[in-house]
Amino acid sequence: MLGAATAVAVSYAPAEAAAPAPSIYPRPHQISVSRGAVVLPPTVTVVRGAATDPAALTALTVALQGAGVRVQVTDRPESGPLTVYLGGATENPATADVLATLSAGNTEGLPAEGYVLATGSSHGRQLVALAGVDPTGTFYAVVQSFRQLLSAAARSRLLPVVHVRDWPAAQVRGTIEGFYGTPCRTPPGWTSSIFTASTR
């Protein structure tokens, strides 16, 4: 599980509209929030790269549709009411330009499975960048952070302007096995009292 924040920076810039303050759990290691909002339109364009993680693309599509928008997927950078660039440098090179445009930095220096998420506007273009150090990082950018922002925007149709940098709290991901109840012989056809929970 991604750990609790170790550094949180908040900055503000003037804008006409304001989105609700973002609530992401677990709290990212680094998050900066600016005034203003990205309007969630009826149709969102998703730009994928040749190596964009298919699981991340599916998760993103489902999350956007769950927020009540239509999704248009393309392999080429193009503009629209809102364009989402999916994939880090090894998956979708076009995302790097968007991160630079939004002054969000990049994934350099982050450990494996880390990611950068950025939302904002530039020259009339509304943009989102979801970039992982690797495909797993991109997947977590979608399912752990961006999906929560979309859920919060379901009513207001406003996404906050944020820059997020996050990475696993532990270097090794694995499982935890828990045992409960009084030890006893398991009757035929029953399973033992064991549960397994995945961790990050």
Short mmCIF file of C-alpha atoms in Angstrom, two decimals:
data_model
loop_
_atom_site.label_atom_id
_atom_site.label_comp_id
_atom_site.label_asym_id
_atom_site.label_seq_id
_atom_site.Cartn_x
_atom_site.Cartn_y
_atom_site.Cartn_z
CA MET A 1 0.00 0.00 0.00
CA LEU A 2 1.28 3.45 -0.78
CA GLY A 3 2.36 5.04 2.45
CA ALA A 4 1.24 8.14 4.24
CA ALA A 5 2.50 11.46 3.02
CA THR A 6 6.07 12.34 3.71
CA ALA A 7 5.84 15.74 2.05
CA VAL A 8 2.80 17.81 1.07
CA ALA A 9 3.13 21.10 -0.75
CA VAL A 10 0.15 23.30 -1.56
CA SER A 11 0.32 26.28 -3.89
CA TYR A 12 -2.39 28.50 -5.33
CA ALA A 13 -2.93 30.32 -8.59
CA PRO A 14 -5.92 32.50 -9.56
CA ALA A 15 -8.67 30.91 -11.64
CA GLU A 16 -12.38 31.41 -12.36
CA ALA A 17 -13.65 28.09 -11.01
CA ALA A 18 -12.57 25.97 -8.10
CA ALA A 19 -12.93 22.21 -7.75
CA PRO A 20 -13.45 20.49 -4.40
CA ALA A 21 -10.24 19.83 -2.51
CA PRO A 22 -8.86 16.46 -3.60
CA SER A 23 -9.11 13.53 -1.25
CA ILE A 24 -6.84 10.64 -2.23
CA TYR A 25 -6.28 7.63 -0.03
CA PRO A 26 -3.72 6.49 0.82
CA ARG A 27 -2.37 10.03 0.86
CA PRO A 28 0.32 10.45 -1.83
CA HIS A 29 3.86 11.18 -0.75
CA GLN A 30 3.77 14.52 -2.61
CA ILE A 31 0.76 16.49 -3.83
CA SER A 32 0.48 20.13 -4.86
CA VAL A 33 -2.90 21.76 -5.45
CA SER A 34 -3.58 24.92 -7.44
CA ARG A 35 -6.71 27.00 -7.60
CA GLY A 36 -8.92 26.39 -10.58
CA ALA A 37 -10.40 23.32 -12.15
CA VAL A 38 -10.44 21.08 -15.19
CA VAL A 39 -13.98 20.72 -16.50
CA LEU A 40 -15.07 17.15 -17.13
CA PRO A 41 -16.73 17.23 -20.59
CA PRO A 42 -19.19 14.76 -22.14
CA THR A 43 -16.38 13.20 -24.21
CA VAL A 44 -12.76 12.64 -23.16
CA THR A 45 -9.92 11.74 -25.53
CA VAL A 46 -7.37 9.23 -24.25
CA VAL A 47 -3.99 9.18 -25.98
CA ARG A 48 -2.18 5.88 -25.54
CA GLY A 49 1.30 4.87 -26.65
CA ALA A 50 2.42 1.76 -28.47
CA ALA A 51 3.44 0.18 -25.16
CA THR A 52 0.74 1.62 -22.86
CA ASP A 53 -0.34 -1.00 -20.32
CA PRO A 54 -3.64 -2.54 -21.55
CA ALA A 55 -4.83 -3.07 -17.98
CA ALA A 56 -4.29 0.62 -17.19
CA LEU A 57 -6.16 1.63 -20.36
CA THR A 58 -9.09 -0.61 -19.43
CA ALA A 59 -9.16 0.74 -15.87
CA LEU A 60 -9.04 4.33 -17.14
CA THR A 61 -11.85 3.72 -19.63
CA VAL A 62 -14.04 2.14 -16.95
CA ALA A 63 -13.31 4.98 -14.50
CA LEU A 64 -14.17 7.66 -17.06
CA GLN A 65 -17.33 5.90 -18.13
CA GLY A 66 -18.27 5.56 -14.49
CA ALA A 67 -18.00 9.34 -14.23
CA GLY A 68 -20.55 9.62 -17.04
CA VAL A 69 -18.34 10.50 -20.00
CA ARG A 70 -17.74 8.92 -23.37
CA VAL A 71 -14.21 7.79 -24.12
CA GLN A 72 -12.36 8.18 -27.40
CA VAL A 73 -9.04 6.32 -27.57
CA THR A 74 -6.38 7.32 -30.07
CA ASP A 75 -2.74 6.50 -30.78
CA ARG A 76 -1.86 10.03 -31.87
CA PRO A 77 -1.66 13.23 -29.83
CA GLU A 78 -4.67 15.40 -30.53
CA SER A 79 -6.70 18.07 -28.83
CA GLY A 80 -10.22 17.92 -27.48
CA PRO A 81 -12.27 19.33 -24.61
CA LEU A 82 -10.13 17.16 -22.29
CA THR A 83 -7.24 14.96 -23.36
CA VAL A 84 -5.71 12.32 -21.10
CA TYR A 85 -2.20 11.06 -21.90
CA LEU A 86 -1.66 7.58 -20.51
CA GLY A 87 1.70 5.92 -19.92
CA GLY A 88 5.19 6.81 -18.77
CA ALA A 89 8.27 7.35 -20.91
CA THR A 90 8.65 3.67 -21.77
CA GLU A 91 4.98 3.38 -22.71
CA ASN A 92 3.92 6.68 -24.25
CA PRO A 93 6.65 9.24 -25.09
CA ALA A 94 4.02 11.92 -25.80
CA THR A 95 3.15 12.10 -22.09
CA ALA A 96 6.52 13.69 -21.31
CA ASP A 97 5.62 16.81 -23.30
CA VAL A 98 2.35 17.15 -21.40
CA LEU A 99 4.09 16.86 -18.03
CA ALA A 100 6.51 19.58 -19.15
CA THR A 101 3.64 21.76 -20.35
CA LEU A 102 1.95 21.43 -16.98
CA SER A 103 5.27 22.02 -15.13
CA ALA A 104 4.73 18.75 -13.30
CA GLY A 105 8.20 17.25 -13.55
CA ASN A 106 8.62 13.65 -14.65
CA THR A 107 9.19 10.20 -13.22
CA GLU A 108 12.98 10.50 -12.99
CA GLY A 109 14.24 9.61 -9.53
CA LEU A 110 11.15 7.68 -8.54
CA PRO A 111 11.50 4.02 -7.54
CA ALA A 112 9.84 1.17 -9.39
CA GLU A 113 6.03 1.37 -9.46
CA GLY A 114 6.06 5.11 -8.74
CA TYR A 115 4.10 7.56 -10.85
CA VAL A 116 3.31 11.19 -11.63
CA LEU A 117 -0.24 12.43 -12.11
CA ALA A 118 -0.94 15.95 -13.35
CA THR A 119 -4.07 17.86 -14.34
CA GLY A 120 -4.32 21.39 -15.69
CA SER A 121 -4.75 23.67 -18.66
CA SER A 122 -2.42 25.33 -21.15
CA HIS A 123 -3.32 27.67 -24.00
CA GLY A 124 -6.95 26.68 -23.81
CA ARG A 125 -6.20 22.95 -23.70
CA GLN A 126 -7.36 20.86 -20.76
CA LEU A 127 -4.86 18.10 -20.06
CA VAL A 128 -4.27 15.12 -17.80
CA ALA A 129 -1.04 13.11 -17.66
CA LEU A 130 -0.80 9.69 -16.00
CA ALA A 131 2.81 8.53 -16.15
CA GLY A 132 4.32 5.59 -14.33
CA VAL A 133 7.95 4.67 -13.93
CA ASP A 134 6.78 1.35 -15.36
CA PRO A 135 3.41 -0.14 -16.42
CA THR A 136 2.58 -1.03 -12.82
CA GLY A 137 3.12 2.57 -11.78
CA THR A 138 0.84 3.80 -14.56
CA PHE A 139 -1.82 1.33 -13.45
CA TYR A 140 -1.70 2.61 -9.87
CA ALA A 141 -1.87 6.22 -11.09
CA VAL A 142 -5.21 5.32 -12.67
CA VAL A 143 -6.84 2.97 -10.19
CA GLN A 144 -5.54 4.51 -6.97
CA SER A 145 -5.46 8.25 -7.55
CA PHE A 146 -7.15 9.42 -10.74
CA ARG A 147 -10.17 7.19 -10.19
CA GLN A 148 -10.76 8.88 -6.82
CA LEU A 149 -10.56 12.32 -8.42
CA LEU A 150 -13.12 11.23 -11.00
CA SER A 151 -15.46 9.91 -8.34
CA ALA A 152 -15.32 13.20 -6.47
CA ALA A 153 -16.04 15.08 -9.72
CA ALA A 154 -19.14 13.06 -10.62
CA ARG A 155 -21.52 15.81 -9.45
CA SER A 156 -19.55 19.00 -9.89
CA ARG A 157 -17.96 17.94 -13.20
CA LEU A 158 -14.80 19.66 -11.98
CA LEU A 159 -11.42 18.00 -11.51
CA PRO A 160 -8.92 19.75 -9.24
CA VAL A 161 -5.68 21.09 -10.68
CA VAL A 162 -3.07 18.88 -9.04
CA HIS A 163 0.44 17.50 -9.36
CA VAL A 164 0.95 14.16 -7.63
CA ARG A 165 4.13 12.15 -7.15
CA ASP A 166 3.78 8.85 -5.37
CA TRP A 167 5.62 5.58 -4.92
CA PRO A 168 5.36 2.40 -2.82
CA ALA A 169 6.03 2.76 0.87
CA ALA A 170 7.83 -0.59 0.84
CA GLN A 171 10.32 -1.82 -1.71
CA VAL A 172 8.75 -5.27 -1.82
CA ARG A 173 5.11 -5.98 -2.51
CA GLY A 174 3.65 -9.24 -1.33
CA THR A 175 0.88 -10.82 0.67
CA ILE A 176 -0.07 -11.11 4.32
CA GLU A 177 -1.69 -14.28 5.53
CA GLY A 178 -3.88 -14.10 8.60
CA PHE A 179 -5.16 -16.95 10.74
CA TYR A 180 -8.16 -16.67 13.00
CA GLY A 181 -10.42 -18.88 15.08
CA THR A 182 -9.65 -21.91 17.17
CA PRO A 183 -7.32 -24.37 15.44
CA CYS A 184 -9.22 -27.48 14.44
CA ARG A 185 -9.35 -30.12 11.79
CA THR A 186 -10.99 -28.91 8.61
CA PRO A 187 -14.03 -31.03 7.69
CA PRO A 188 -14.06 -32.58 4.21
CA GLY A 189 -15.18 -30.07 1.60
CA TRP A 190 -14.40 -27.01 3.76
CA THR A 191 -11.58 -24.53 3.43
CA SER A 192 -9.36 -23.53 6.30
CA SER A 193 -9.80 -20.21 8.12
CA ILE A 194 -7.18 -18.29 6.17
CA PHE A 195 -7.48 -14.97 4.45
CA THR A 196 -4.95 -13.31 2.21
CA ALA A 197 -4.70 -9.57 1.66
CA SER A 198 -2.51 -7.99 -0.97
CA THR A 199 -0.33 -5.09 0.07
CA ARG A 200 1.51 -2.25 -1.59
#
